[in-house]
Amino acid sequence: MPSSAPSTPGSATDVGPGYRDHLHWQRYQAFFPGALRLSADNAPDEQWWRWRGLKVHVDRVDRPDAPAKVIALHGVGTYGRMLAPYGRLPALADLEYIAPDLPGFGLTGAPLLGATYADWLDCVRDLVRCERERDSRPIVLLGVSTGGRLAYDVAATTQVEGVITTCLVDPSRDEVRRVLAARPEMARWSGLLSLVRPPLSAARVPVHWLVNIAAVSNQSQYANLVWADELAGGGWLSLRFARSCLATAPALPPERFTGTPLLLAHPDEDRWTPPLLSEAFFDRIAAPTRSAALRGAGHLPVEESGLADLDRAVRDFLDEFDLQ
């Protein structure tokens, strides 16, 4: 195996500080219904994965007898541990659950010059391959927030059995850039990022300077927690990463995405990425699709009505495609 290839997740012998030390994630739990809340007693196991010189943090709930695995993918300004309550939804609670912190967020570091969107893609593809080597169970990707586009791109280039997304937008489009940016007028400047070359592209700026973190939740206190979280919206983002996200076209045009079934479960009161932006992309997908609106829910759904809709939609999707 080449030295640049990933080791099996969990095989690293040296580990860094875990979420037993970084406790900000516990503050998010009060916003979820009681059955979905995490504590130190029911949190996922923490593992470390050596990947291309980085120590990638991975949350895992091992269920050897589960019929399938779900790999949860966060977006910009969040990290894997923040998604763990979604893994406790009844529709997913019997599946093996895996959630990496992607390079540059959570407890996973970034390359010296900063991560790129291509690094995120390669990291998840290699994680899927590692899980394939473990066993032959079906793999479903769960992309939350801008992790939905990542899940789509991974499924377009790597075999998985299903994709579930809460958001599916193309940041290379101007109308999407306007809503993703911290201020709409910044979308007009985004082309200037292509002029920034190394080593200046490695310069880092606060995430909330570039990204509209205030709209991450309709619960203002929750959004404030994300803003203040040094591992999430309160962290730093390299100009190189921002440029790569905006410049990368979908791995396949949706008309050529034909194989993997996909569920779009979009919050219907999303103040960050309105449902119409996701639907414009989703409606062009040639693969088998399902869609559902999450009633009363914001971009990162924590509202009980929206989570109930998400659970129902996921269960129906997994049943239809024999993934549970």
PDB file of C-alpha atoms in Angstrom:
ATOM      1  CA  MET A   1       0.000   0.000   0.000  1.00  0.00           C
ATOM      2  CA  PRO A   2       1.485   3.408  -0.917  1.00  0.00           C
ATOM      3  CA  SER A   3       2.508   5.602   1.976  1.00  0.00           C
ATOM      4  CA  SER A   4      -0.072   8.196   0.895  1.00  0.00           C
ATOM      5  CA  ALA A   5      -2.907   5.689   1.149  1.00  0.00           C
ATOM      6  CA  PRO A   6      -5.196   5.819   4.162  1.00  0.00           C
ATOM      7  CA  SER A   7      -4.921   3.405   7.026  1.00  0.00           C
ATOM      8  CA  THR A   8      -8.002   1.707   8.366  1.00  0.00           C
ATOM      9  CA  PRO A   9     -10.002   4.213  10.457  1.00  0.00           C
ATOM     10  CA  GLY A  10      -9.215   3.675  14.105  1.00  0.00           C
ATOM     11  CA  SER A  11      -5.837   2.049  13.506  1.00  0.00           C
ATOM     12  CA  ALA A  12      -3.706   5.074  14.384  1.00  0.00           C
ATOM     13  CA  THR A  13      -1.769   4.514  17.581  1.00  0.00           C
ATOM     14  CA  ASP A  14      -1.252   8.189  18.422  1.00  0.00           C
ATOM     15  CA  VAL A  15      -4.372  10.241  19.021  1.00  0.00           C
ATOM     16  CA  GLY A  16      -5.062  13.852  19.727  1.00  0.00           C
ATOM     17  CA  PRO A  17      -7.428  15.552  22.156  1.00  0.00           C
ATOM     18  CA  GLY A  18     -10.959  14.310  21.605  1.00  0.00           C
ATOM     19  CA  TYR A  19     -14.462  15.581  22.243  1.00  0.00           C
ATOM     20  CA  ARG A  20     -13.985  14.592  25.845  1.00  0.00           C
ATOM     21  CA  ASP A  21     -11.727  17.655  25.985  1.00  0.00           C
ATOM     22  CA  HIS A  22     -13.524  19.974  23.534  1.00  0.00           C
ATOM     23  CA  LEU A  23     -16.984  20.208  25.049  1.00  0.00           C
ATOM     24  CA  HIS A  24     -18.671  22.921  22.986  1.00  0.00           C
ATOM     25  CA  TRP A  25     -20.682  20.257  21.132  1.00  0.00           C
ATOM     26  CA  GLN A  26     -22.576  19.520  24.336  1.00  0.00           C
ATOM     27  CA  ARG A  27     -24.153  22.987  24.215  1.00  0.00           C
ATOM     28  CA  TYR A  28     -25.994  22.111  21.007  1.00  0.00           C
ATOM     29  CA  GLN A  29     -27.860  19.237  22.611  1.00  0.00           C
ATOM     30  CA  ALA A  30     -30.462  21.356  24.407  1.00  0.00           C
ATOM     31  CA  PHE A  31     -31.909  22.368  21.031  1.00  0.00           C
ATOM     32  CA  PHE A  32     -32.709  18.785  19.979  1.00  0.00           C
ATOM     33  CA  PRO A  33     -35.638  16.673  21.193  1.00  0.00           C
ATOM     34  CA  GLY A  34     -34.655  14.643  24.232  1.00  0.00           C
ATOM     35  CA  ALA A  35     -34.350  11.275  22.485  1.00  0.00           C
ATOM     36  CA  LEU A  36     -31.769  12.656  20.057  1.00  0.00           C
ATOM     37  CA  ARG A  37     -29.552  14.393  22.592  1.00  0.00           C
ATOM     38  CA  LEU A  38     -26.003  13.262  23.233  1.00  0.00           C
ATOM     39  CA  SER A  39     -24.139  13.019  26.486  1.00  0.00           C
ATOM     40  CA  ALA A  40     -20.734  11.726  27.459  1.00  0.00           C
ATOM     41  CA  ASP A  41     -22.423   8.378  28.116  1.00  0.00           C
ATOM     42  CA  ASN A  42     -24.076   7.850  24.718  1.00  0.00           C
ATOM     43  CA  ALA A  43     -21.717   9.755  22.403  1.00  0.00           C
ATOM     44  CA  PRO A  44     -20.103   7.892  19.490  1.00  0.00           C
ATOM     45  CA  ASP A  45     -16.745   6.226  19.966  1.00  0.00           C
ATOM     46  CA  GLU A  46     -13.819   8.378  18.822  1.00  0.00           C
ATOM     47  CA  GLN A  47     -11.246   7.050  16.384  1.00  0.00           C
ATOM     48  CA  TRP A  48      -8.302   8.510  14.496  1.00  0.00           C
ATOM     49  CA  TRP A  49      -7.468   7.743  10.908  1.00  0.00           C
ATOM     50  CA  ARG A  50      -4.081   8.404   9.288  1.00  0.00           C
ATOM     51  CA  TRP A  51      -4.801   9.951   5.898  1.00  0.00           C
ATOM     52  CA  ARG A  52      -2.181  11.693   3.739  1.00  0.00           C
ATOM     53  CA  GLY A  53      -0.217  12.853   6.756  1.00  0.00           C
ATOM     54  CA  LEU A  54      -3.285  14.093   8.633  1.00  0.00           C
ATOM     55  CA  LYS A  55      -4.957  12.606  11.682  1.00  0.00           C
ATOM     56  CA  VAL A  56      -8.627  12.584  10.733  1.00  0.00           C
ATOM     57  CA  HIS A  57     -11.063  12.393  13.624  1.00  0.00           C
ATOM     58  CA  VAL A  58     -13.900   9.905  13.091  1.00  0.00           C
ATOM     59  CA  ASP A  59     -16.999   9.386  15.213  1.00  0.00           C
ATOM     60  CA  ARG A  60     -18.242   5.802  14.991  1.00  0.00           C
ATOM     61  CA  VAL A  61     -21.097   3.784  16.392  1.00  0.00           C
ATOM     62  CA  ASP A  62     -20.224   0.165  15.631  1.00  0.00           C
ATOM     63  CA  ARG A  63     -23.177  -2.102  14.938  1.00  0.00           C
ATOM     64  CA  PRO A  64     -21.708  -5.282  13.414  1.00  0.00           C
ATOM     65  CA  ASP A  65     -25.147  -6.776  12.782  1.00  0.00           C
ATOM     66  CA  ALA A  66     -26.565  -3.657  11.120  1.00  0.00           C
ATOM     67  CA  PRO A  67     -27.750  -4.192   7.530  1.00  0.00           C
ATOM     68  CA  ALA A  68     -26.061  -1.005   6.266  1.00  0.00           C
ATOM     69  CA  LYS A  69     -23.759   1.867   7.204  1.00  0.00           C
ATOM     70  CA  VAL A  70     -24.408   5.595   7.107  1.00  0.00           C
ATOM     71  CA  ILE A  71     -21.512   8.030   6.631  1.00  0.00           C
ATOM     72  CA  ALA A  72     -22.559  11.515   7.778  1.00  0.00           C
ATOM     73  CA  LEU A  73     -20.889  14.447   6.020  1.00  0.00           C
ATOM     74  CA  HIS A  74     -20.825  17.951   7.461  1.00  0.00           C
ATOM     75  CA  GLY A  75     -20.528  21.157   5.473  1.00  0.00           C
ATOM     76  CA  VAL A  76     -18.540  24.369   5.809  1.00  0.00           C
ATOM     77  CA  GLY A  77     -18.691  25.789   9.315  1.00  0.00           C
ATOM     78  CA  THR A  78     -19.689  22.560  11.074  1.00  0.00           C
ATOM     79  CA  TYR A  79     -18.047  19.235  11.982  1.00  0.00           C
ATOM     80  CA  GLY A  80     -18.849  15.576  12.458  1.00  0.00           C
ATOM     81  CA  ARG A  81     -19.807  15.567  16.150  1.00  0.00           C
ATOM     82  CA  MET A  82     -22.486  18.204  15.449  1.00  0.00           C
ATOM     83  CA  LEU A  83     -24.307  15.664  13.250  1.00  0.00           C
ATOM     84  CA  ALA A  84     -24.452  12.881  15.840  1.00  0.00           C
ATOM     85  CA  PRO A  85     -28.045  13.678  16.957  1.00  0.00           C
ATOM     86  CA  TYR A  86     -29.237  12.955  13.398  1.00  0.00           C
ATOM     87  CA  GLY A  87     -27.654   9.520  13.689  1.00  0.00           C
ATOM     88  CA  ARG A  88     -29.991   8.861  16.626  1.00  0.00           C
ATOM     89  CA  LEU A  89     -33.119   9.327  14.504  1.00  0.00           C
ATOM     90  CA  PRO A  90     -35.175   6.103  14.742  1.00  0.00           C
ATOM     91  CA  ALA A  91     -34.778   5.542  10.985  1.00  0.00           C
ATOM     92  CA  LEU A  92     -30.974   5.478  11.371  1.00  0.00           C
ATOM     93  CA  ALA A  93     -30.554   4.162  14.894  1.00  0.00           C
ATOM     94  CA  ASP A  94     -30.118   0.544  13.752  1.00  0.00           C
ATOM     95  CA  LEU A  95     -27.436   1.341  11.172  1.00  0.00           C
ATOM     96  CA  GLU A  96     -23.686   1.600  11.718  1.00  0.00           C
ATOM     97  CA  TYR A  97     -22.841   5.289  11.980  1.00  0.00           C
ATOM     98  CA  ILE A  98     -19.623   7.009  10.863  1.00  0.00           C
ATOM     99  CA  ALA A  99     -18.930  10.760  10.838  1.00  0.00           C
ATOM    100  CA  PRO A 100     -15.511  12.211   9.948  1.00  0.00           C
ATOM    101  CA  ASP A 101     -14.279  15.701  10.752  1.00  0.00           C
ATOM    102  CA  LEU A 102     -13.160  16.781   7.288  1.00  0.00           C
ATOM    103  CA  PRO A 103      -9.770  18.522   6.859  1.00  0.00           C
ATOM    104  CA  GLY A 104      -9.723  21.963   8.441  1.00  0.00           C
ATOM    105  CA  PHE A 105     -12.779  21.541  10.676  1.00  0.00           C
ATOM    106  CA  GLY A 106     -13.509  19.907  13.993  1.00  0.00           C
ATOM    107  CA  LEU A 107     -10.500  18.081  15.377  1.00  0.00           C
ATOM    108  CA  THR A 108      -8.927  17.312  11.993  1.00  0.00           C
ATOM    109  CA  GLY A 109      -6.075  19.540  10.937  1.00  0.00           C
ATOM    110  CA  ALA A 110      -5.367  20.824   7.444  1.00  0.00           C
ATOM    111  CA  PRO A 111      -2.375  20.573   5.096  1.00  0.00           C
ATOM    112  CA  LEU A 112       0.268  23.277   5.450  1.00  0.00           C
ATOM    113  CA  LEU A 113      -1.147  25.361   2.585  1.00  0.00           C
ATOM    114  CA  GLY A 114      -4.726  24.709   3.620  1.00  0.00           C
ATOM    115  CA  ALA A 115      -7.252  22.120   2.524  1.00  0.00           C
ATOM    116  CA  THR A 116      -9.172  22.266  -0.744  1.00  0.00           C
ATOM    117  CA  TYR A 117     -12.569  20.933  -1.726  1.00  0.00           C
ATOM    118  CA  ALA A 118     -10.690  18.249  -3.696  1.00  0.00           C
ATOM    119  CA  ASP A 119      -9.104  17.135  -0.393  1.00  0.00           C
ATOM    120  CA  TRP A 120     -12.586  16.738   1.085  1.00  0.00           C
ATOM    121  CA  LEU A 121     -13.664  14.658  -1.904  1.00  0.00           C
ATOM    122  CA  ASP A 122     -10.582  12.445  -1.769  1.00  0.00           C
ATOM    123  CA  CYS A 123     -10.895  12.016   1.995  1.00  0.00           C
ATOM    124  CA  VAL A 124     -14.488  10.799   1.801  1.00  0.00           C
ATOM    125  CA  ARG A 125     -13.823   8.602  -1.229  1.00  0.00           C
ATOM    126  CA  ASP A 126     -10.972   6.915   0.623  1.00  0.00           C
ATOM    127  CA  LEU A 127     -13.123   6.512   3.718  1.00  0.00           C
ATOM    128  CA  VAL A 128     -15.787   4.781   1.608  1.00  0.00           C
ATOM    129  CA  ARG A 129     -13.117   2.497   0.155  1.00  0.00           C
ATOM    130  CA  CYS A 130     -11.863   1.634   3.641  1.00  0.00           C
ATOM    131  CA  GLU A 131     -15.384   0.745   4.717  1.00  0.00           C
ATOM    132  CA  ARG A 132     -15.748  -1.435   1.605  1.00  0.00           C
ATOM    133  CA  GLU A 133     -12.616  -3.307   2.648  1.00  0.00           C
ATOM    134  CA  ARG A 134     -14.067  -3.927   6.102  1.00  0.00           C
ATOM    135  CA  ASP A 135     -17.193  -5.626   4.776  1.00  0.00           C
ATOM    136  CA  SER A 136     -19.688  -5.595   1.922  1.00  0.00           C
ATOM    137  CA  ARG A 137     -22.620  -3.909   3.631  1.00  0.00           C
ATOM    138  CA  PRO A 138     -24.404  -1.116   1.714  1.00  0.00           C
ATOM    139  CA  ILE A 139     -23.184   2.429   2.373  1.00  0.00           C
ATOM    140  CA  VAL A 140     -25.515   5.424   2.505  1.00  0.00           C
ATOM    141  CA  LEU A 141     -24.158   8.983   2.563  1.00  0.00           C
ATOM    142  CA  LEU A 142     -25.959  11.556   4.709  1.00  0.00           C
ATOM    143  CA  GLY A 143     -24.981  15.070   3.626  1.00  0.00           C
ATOM    144  CA  VAL A 144     -26.182  17.818   5.970  1.00  0.00           C
ATOM    145  CA  SER A 145     -26.048  21.479   4.939  1.00  0.00           C
ATOM    146  CA  THR A 146     -23.392  22.032   2.265  1.00  0.00           C
ATOM    147  CA  GLY A 147     -22.311  18.452   2.974  1.00  0.00           C
ATOM    148  CA  GLY A 148     -25.175  17.545   0.649  1.00  0.00           C
ATOM    149  CA  ARG A 149     -23.233  18.704  -2.395  1.00  0.00           C
ATOM    150  CA  LEU A 150     -20.208  16.764  -1.116  1.00  0.00           C
ATOM    151  CA  ALA A 151     -22.307  13.603  -0.760  1.00  0.00           C
ATOM    152  CA  TYR A 152     -23.558  14.060  -4.334  1.00  0.00           C
ATOM    153  CA  ASP A 153     -20.034  14.493  -5.713  1.00  0.00           C
ATOM    154  CA  VAL A 154     -18.729  11.446  -3.847  1.00  0.00           C
ATOM    155  CA  ALA A 155     -21.634   9.311  -5.096  1.00  0.00           C
ATOM    156  CA  ALA A 156     -20.986  10.535  -8.648  1.00  0.00           C
ATOM    157  CA  THR A 157     -17.460   9.112  -8.563  1.00  0.00           C
ATOM    158  CA  THR A 158     -17.504   6.299  -5.970  1.00  0.00           C
ATOM    159  CA  GLN A 159     -19.916   3.431  -5.485  1.00  0.00           C
ATOM    160  CA  VAL A 160     -22.420   3.935  -2.681  1.00  0.00           C
ATOM    161  CA  GLU A 161     -25.944   2.586  -2.392  1.00  0.00           C
ATOM    162  CA  GLY A 162     -27.818   5.745  -1.432  1.00  0.00           C
ATOM    163  CA  VAL A 163     -27.534   9.490  -0.820  1.00  0.00           C
ATOM    164  CA  ILE A 164     -29.569  11.543   1.652  1.00  0.00           C
ATOM    165  CA  THR A 165     -29.166  15.322   1.568  1.00  0.00           C
ATOM    166  CA  THR A 166     -30.751  18.268   3.358  1.00  0.00           C
ATOM    167  CA  CYS A 167     -29.321  20.747   0.846  1.00  0.00           C
ATOM    168  CA  LEU A 168     -28.120  20.357  -2.729  1.00  0.00           C
ATOM    169  CA  VAL A 169     -26.757  23.566  -4.227  1.00  0.00           C
ATOM    170  CA  ASP A 170     -24.035  24.365  -6.753  1.00  0.00           C
ATOM    171  CA  PRO A 171     -21.708  27.062  -5.318  1.00  0.00           C
ATOM    172  CA  SER A 172     -20.279  27.774  -8.757  1.00  0.00           C
ATOM    173  CA  ARG A 173     -23.583  29.525  -9.638  1.00  0.00           C
ATOM    174  CA  ASP A 174     -23.900  33.237  -8.857  1.00  0.00           C
ATOM    175  CA  GLU A 175     -27.322  32.985  -7.222  1.00  0.00           C
ATOM    176  CA  VAL A 176     -25.979  30.334  -4.829  1.00  0.00           C
ATOM    177  CA  ARG A 177     -22.864  32.352  -3.992  1.00  0.00           C
ATOM    178  CA  ARG A 178     -25.042  35.306  -3.018  1.00  0.00           C
ATOM    179  CA  VAL A 179     -26.854  33.324  -0.329  1.00  0.00           C
ATOM    180  CA  LEU A 180     -23.810  31.418   0.921  1.00  0.00           C
ATOM    181  CA  ALA A 181     -21.695  34.533   1.412  1.00  0.00           C
ATOM    182  CA  ALA A 182     -21.679  36.451   4.676  1.00  0.00           C
ATOM    183  CA  ARG A 183     -23.059  39.425   2.686  1.00  0.00           C
ATOM    184  CA  PRO A 184     -24.674  39.180  -0.771  1.00  0.00           C
ATOM    185  CA  GLU A 185     -22.376  41.791  -2.287  1.00  0.00           C
ATOM    186  CA  MET A 186     -19.384  39.546  -1.499  1.00  0.00           C
ATOM    187  CA  ALA A 187     -20.518  37.195  -4.262  1.00  0.00           C
ATOM    188  CA  ARG A 188     -19.387  39.796  -6.772  1.00  0.00           C
ATOM    189  CA  TRP A 189     -15.868  39.679  -5.347  1.00  0.00           C
ATOM    190  CA  SER A 190     -15.580  35.877  -5.277  1.00  0.00           C
ATOM    191  CA  GLY A 191     -13.948  35.800  -8.711  1.00  0.00           C
ATOM    192  CA  LEU A 192     -11.016  37.716  -7.256  1.00  0.00           C
ATOM    193  CA  LEU A 193     -10.108  34.645  -5.189  1.00  0.00           C
ATOM    194  CA  SER A 194      -8.896  32.992  -8.386  1.00  0.00           C
ATOM    195  CA  LEU A 195      -6.175  35.660  -8.562  1.00  0.00           C
ATOM    196  CA  VAL A 196      -4.789  34.759  -5.130  1.00  0.00           C
ATOM    197  CA  ARG A 197      -1.818  32.415  -5.558  1.00  0.00           C
ATOM    198  CA  PRO A 198       0.338  30.511  -3.066  1.00  0.00           C
ATOM    199  CA  PRO A 199       1.574  31.318  -0.536  1.00  0.00           C
ATOM    200  CA  LEU A 200      -1.073  34.031  -0.088  1.00  0.00           C
ATOM    201  CA  SER A 201      -3.860  31.538  -0.760  1.00  0.00           C
ATOM    202  CA  ALA A 202      -2.884  29.774   2.466  1.00  0.00           C
ATOM    203  CA  ALA A 203      -3.912  32.876   4.423  1.00  0.00           C
ATOM    204  CA  ARG A 204      -6.800  32.136   6.751  1.00  0.00           C
ATOM    205  CA  VAL A 205      -9.721  34.351   7.712  1.00  0.00           C
ATOM    206  CA  PRO A 206     -12.562  33.774  10.187  1.00  0.00           C
ATOM    207  CA  VAL A 207     -15.245  31.496   8.745  1.00  0.00           C
ATOM    208  CA  HIS A 208     -17.982  34.030   9.491  1.00  0.00           C
ATOM    209  CA  TRP A 209     -16.184  36.677   7.429  1.00  0.00           C
ATOM    210  CA  LEU A 210     -16.939  34.631   4.316  1.00  0.00           C
ATOM    211  CA  VAL A 211     -19.907  32.416   5.202  1.00  0.00           C
ATOM    212  CA  ASN A 212     -23.381  33.415   6.373  1.00  0.00           C
ATOM    213  CA  ILE A 213     -23.138  31.527   9.671  1.00  0.00           C
ATOM    214  CA  ALA A 214     -25.922  33.669  11.172  1.00  0.00           C
ATOM    215  CA  ALA A 215     -28.387  31.844   8.903  1.00  0.00           C
ATOM    216  CA  VAL A 216     -27.253  28.347   9.880  1.00  0.00           C
ATOM    217  CA  SER A 217     -30.278  27.969  12.167  1.00  0.00           C
ATOM    218  CA  ASN A 218     -33.589  29.734  12.719  1.00  0.00           C
ATOM    219  CA  GLN A 219     -32.881  29.372  16.438  1.00  0.00           C
ATOM    220  CA  SER A 220     -30.726  32.446  17.069  1.00  0.00           C
ATOM    221  CA  GLN A 221     -29.131  30.970  20.191  1.00  0.00           C
ATOM    222  CA  TYR A 222     -28.096  27.881  18.229  1.00  0.00           C
ATOM    223  CA  ALA A 223     -26.647  30.028  15.435  1.00  0.00           C
ATOM    224  CA  ASN A 224     -24.747  32.055  18.050  1.00  0.00           C
ATOM    225  CA  LEU A 225     -23.256  28.832  19.421  1.00  0.00           C
ATOM    226  CA  VAL A 226     -22.050  27.846  15.949  1.00  0.00           C
ATOM    227  CA  TRP A 227     -20.589  31.347  15.483  1.00  0.00           C
ATOM    228  CA  ALA A 228     -18.684  31.025  18.773  1.00  0.00           C
ATOM    229  CA  ASP A 229     -17.470  27.451  18.218  1.00  0.00           C
ATOM    230  CA  GLU A 230     -13.752  27.589  17.423  1.00  0.00           C
ATOM    231  CA  LEU A 231     -14.005  24.213  15.674  1.00  0.00           C
ATOM    232  CA  ALA A 232     -16.911  25.358  13.465  1.00  0.00           C
ATOM    233  CA  GLY A 233     -18.218  28.813  12.531  1.00  0.00           C
ATOM    234  CA  GLY A 234     -15.829  30.471  14.980  1.00  0.00           C
ATOM    235  CA  GLY A 235     -12.832  28.856  13.304  1.00  0.00           C
ATOM    236  CA  TRP A 236     -10.673  29.901  10.375  1.00  0.00           C
ATOM    237  CA  LEU A 237     -10.934  29.164   6.673  1.00  0.00           C
ATOM    238  CA  SER A 238      -8.133  29.361   4.116  1.00  0.00           C
ATOM    239  CA  LEU A 239      -8.678  31.430   1.000  1.00  0.00           C
ATOM    240  CA  ARG A 240      -7.492  28.361  -0.907  1.00  0.00           C
ATOM    241  CA  PHE A 241     -10.399  26.314   0.419  1.00  0.00           C
ATOM    242  CA  ALA A 242     -12.956  29.046  -0.263  1.00  0.00           C
ATOM    243  CA  ARG A 243     -11.671  29.449  -3.818  1.00  0.00           C
ATOM    244  CA  SER A 244     -11.811  25.704  -4.477  1.00  0.00           C
ATOM    245  CA  CYS A 245     -15.396  25.391  -3.189  1.00  0.00           C
ATOM    246  CA  LEU A 246     -16.608  28.181  -5.450  1.00  0.00           C
ATOM    247  CA  ALA A 247     -14.665  27.077  -8.516  1.00  0.00           C
ATOM    248  CA  THR A 248     -15.467  23.353  -8.477  1.00  0.00           C
ATOM    249  CA  ALA A 249     -18.291  22.312 -10.762  1.00  0.00           C
ATOM    250  CA  PRO A 250     -20.394  19.254  -9.839  1.00  0.00           C
ATOM    251  CA  ALA A 251     -18.521  15.997 -10.388  1.00  0.00           C
ATOM    252  CA  LEU A 252     -21.257  15.052 -12.867  1.00  0.00           C
ATOM    253  CA  PRO A 253     -23.984  17.193 -14.380  1.00  0.00           C
ATOM    254  CA  PRO A 254     -27.230  16.089 -12.709  1.00  0.00           C
ATOM    255  CA  GLU A 255     -28.551  14.803 -16.058  1.00  0.00           C
ATOM    256  CA  ARG A 256     -25.708  12.247 -16.046  1.00  0.00           C
ATOM    257  CA  PHE A 257     -26.148  11.213 -12.396  1.00  0.00           C
ATOM    258  CA  THR A 258     -28.078   8.060 -13.146  1.00  0.00           C
ATOM    259  CA  GLY A 259     -27.279   5.249 -10.749  1.00  0.00           C
ATOM    260  CA  THR A 260     -27.461   6.059  -7.050  1.00  0.00           C
ATOM    261  CA  PRO A 261     -30.899   6.775  -5.530  1.00  0.00           C
ATOM    262  CA  LEU A 262     -31.049  10.167  -3.827  1.00  0.00           C
ATOM    263  CA  LEU A 263     -33.323  11.745  -1.236  1.00  0.00           C
ATOM    264  CA  LEU A 264     -33.548  15.516  -0.853  1.00  0.00           C
ATOM    265  CA  ALA A 265     -35.106  16.339   2.531  1.00  0.00           C
ATOM    266  CA  HIS A 266     -34.907  20.127   2.560  1.00  0.00           C
ATOM    267  CA  PRO A 267     -35.982  22.338   5.500  1.00  0.00           C
ATOM    268  CA  ASP A 268     -38.904  24.414   4.239  1.00  0.00           C
ATOM    269  CA  GLU A 269     -37.983  27.499   6.304  1.00  0.00           C
ATOM    270  CA  ASP A 270     -34.290  27.486   5.397  1.00  0.00           C
ATOM    271  CA  ARG A 271     -33.148  31.122   5.568  1.00  0.00           C
ATOM    272  CA  TRP A 272     -29.684  30.347   4.238  1.00  0.00           C
ATOM    273  CA  THR A 273     -30.176  28.159   1.158  1.00  0.00           C
ATOM    274  CA  PRO A 274     -33.841  28.457   0.115  1.00  0.00           C
ATOM    275  CA  PRO A 275     -35.453  25.200  -1.080  1.00  0.00           C
ATOM    276  CA  LEU A 276     -35.819  26.517  -4.636  1.00  0.00           C
ATOM    277  CA  LEU A 277     -32.033  26.560  -5.063  1.00  0.00           C
ATOM    278  CA  SER A 278     -31.775  22.873  -4.142  1.00  0.00           C
ATOM    279  CA  GLU A 279     -34.826  21.952  -6.192  1.00  0.00           C
ATOM    280  CA  ALA A 280     -33.369  23.597  -9.300  1.00  0.00           C
ATOM    281  CA  PHE A 281     -30.478  21.123  -9.138  1.00  0.00           C
ATOM    282  CA  PHE A 282     -32.463  18.166  -7.803  1.00  0.00           C
ATOM    283  CA  ASP A 283     -35.114  18.302 -10.540  1.00  0.00           C
ATOM    284  CA  ARG A 284     -32.442  17.656 -13.183  1.00  0.00           C
ATOM    285  CA  ILE A 285     -31.095  14.448 -11.562  1.00  0.00           C
ATOM    286  CA  ALA A 286     -31.612  11.379 -13.733  1.00  0.00           C
ATOM    287  CA  ALA A 287     -31.234   8.805 -10.931  1.00  0.00           C
ATOM    288  CA  PRO A 288     -34.198   7.552  -8.868  1.00  0.00           C
ATOM    289  CA  THR A 289     -35.118  10.358  -6.464  1.00  0.00           C
ATOM    290  CA  ARG A 290     -37.428  11.191  -3.593  1.00  0.00           C
ATOM    291  CA  SER A 291     -38.035  14.562  -1.962  1.00  0.00           C
ATOM    292  CA  ALA A 292     -39.566  15.777   1.282  1.00  0.00           C
ATOM    293  CA  ALA A 293     -40.079  19.144   2.941  1.00  0.00           C
ATOM    294  CA  LEU A 294     -39.057  19.437   6.590  1.00  0.00           C
ATOM    295  CA  ARG A 295     -41.869  21.511   8.076  1.00  0.00           C
ATOM    296  CA  GLY A 296     -40.918  24.465  10.246  1.00  0.00           C
ATOM    297  CA  ALA A 297     -37.207  23.669  10.080  1.00  0.00           C
ATOM    298  CA  GLY A 298     -34.216  25.923   9.465  1.00  0.00           C
ATOM    299  CA  HIS A 299     -31.011  25.166   7.600  1.00  0.00           C
ATOM    300  CA  LEU A 300     -29.609  22.855  10.294  1.00  0.00           C
ATOM    301  CA  PRO A 301     -32.876  21.245  11.384  1.00  0.00           C
ATOM    302  CA  VAL A 302     -33.387  21.060  15.141  1.00  0.00           C
ATOM    303  CA  GLU A 303     -37.147  21.700  15.193  1.00  0.00           C
ATOM    304  CA  GLU A 304     -39.228  18.705  16.271  1.00  0.00           C
ATOM    305  CA  SER A 305     -41.649  18.916  13.340  1.00  0.00           C
ATOM    306  CA  GLY A 306     -38.844  18.997  10.797  1.00  0.00           C
ATOM    307  CA  LEU A 307     -36.950  16.156  12.465  1.00  0.00           C
ATOM    308  CA  ALA A 308     -40.092  14.023  12.463  1.00  0.00           C
ATOM    309  CA  ASP A 309     -40.453  14.674   8.731  1.00  0.00           C
ATOM    310  CA  LEU A 310     -36.772  13.841   8.207  1.00  0.00           C
ATOM    311  CA  ASP A 311     -37.119  10.567  10.093  1.00  0.00           C
ATOM    312  CA  ARG A 312     -40.196   9.579   8.066  1.00  0.00           C
ATOM    313  CA  ALA A 313     -38.581  10.507   4.753  1.00  0.00           C
ATOM    314  CA  VAL A 314     -35.379   8.602   5.561  1.00  0.00           C
ATOM    315  CA  ARG A 315     -37.304   5.507   6.647  1.00  0.00           C
ATOM    316  CA  ASP A 316     -39.395   5.505   3.458  1.00  0.00           C
ATOM    317  CA  PHE A 317     -36.263   6.014   1.336  1.00  0.00           C
ATOM    318  CA  LEU A 318     -34.342   3.186   2.995  1.00  0.00           C
ATOM    319  CA  ASP A 319     -37.359   0.890   2.718  1.00  0.00           C
ATOM    320  CA  GLU A 320     -37.941   1.674  -0.951  1.00  0.00           C
ATOM    321  CA  PHE A 321     -34.370   0.869  -1.911  1.00  0.00           C
ATOM    322  CA  ASP A 322     -33.945  -2.065   0.498  1.00  0.00           C
ATOM    323  CA  LEU A 323     -31.229  -0.366   2.549  1.00  0.00           C
ATOM    324  CA  GLN A 324     -32.338  -1.401   6.037  1.00  0.00           C
TER     325      GLN A 324
END
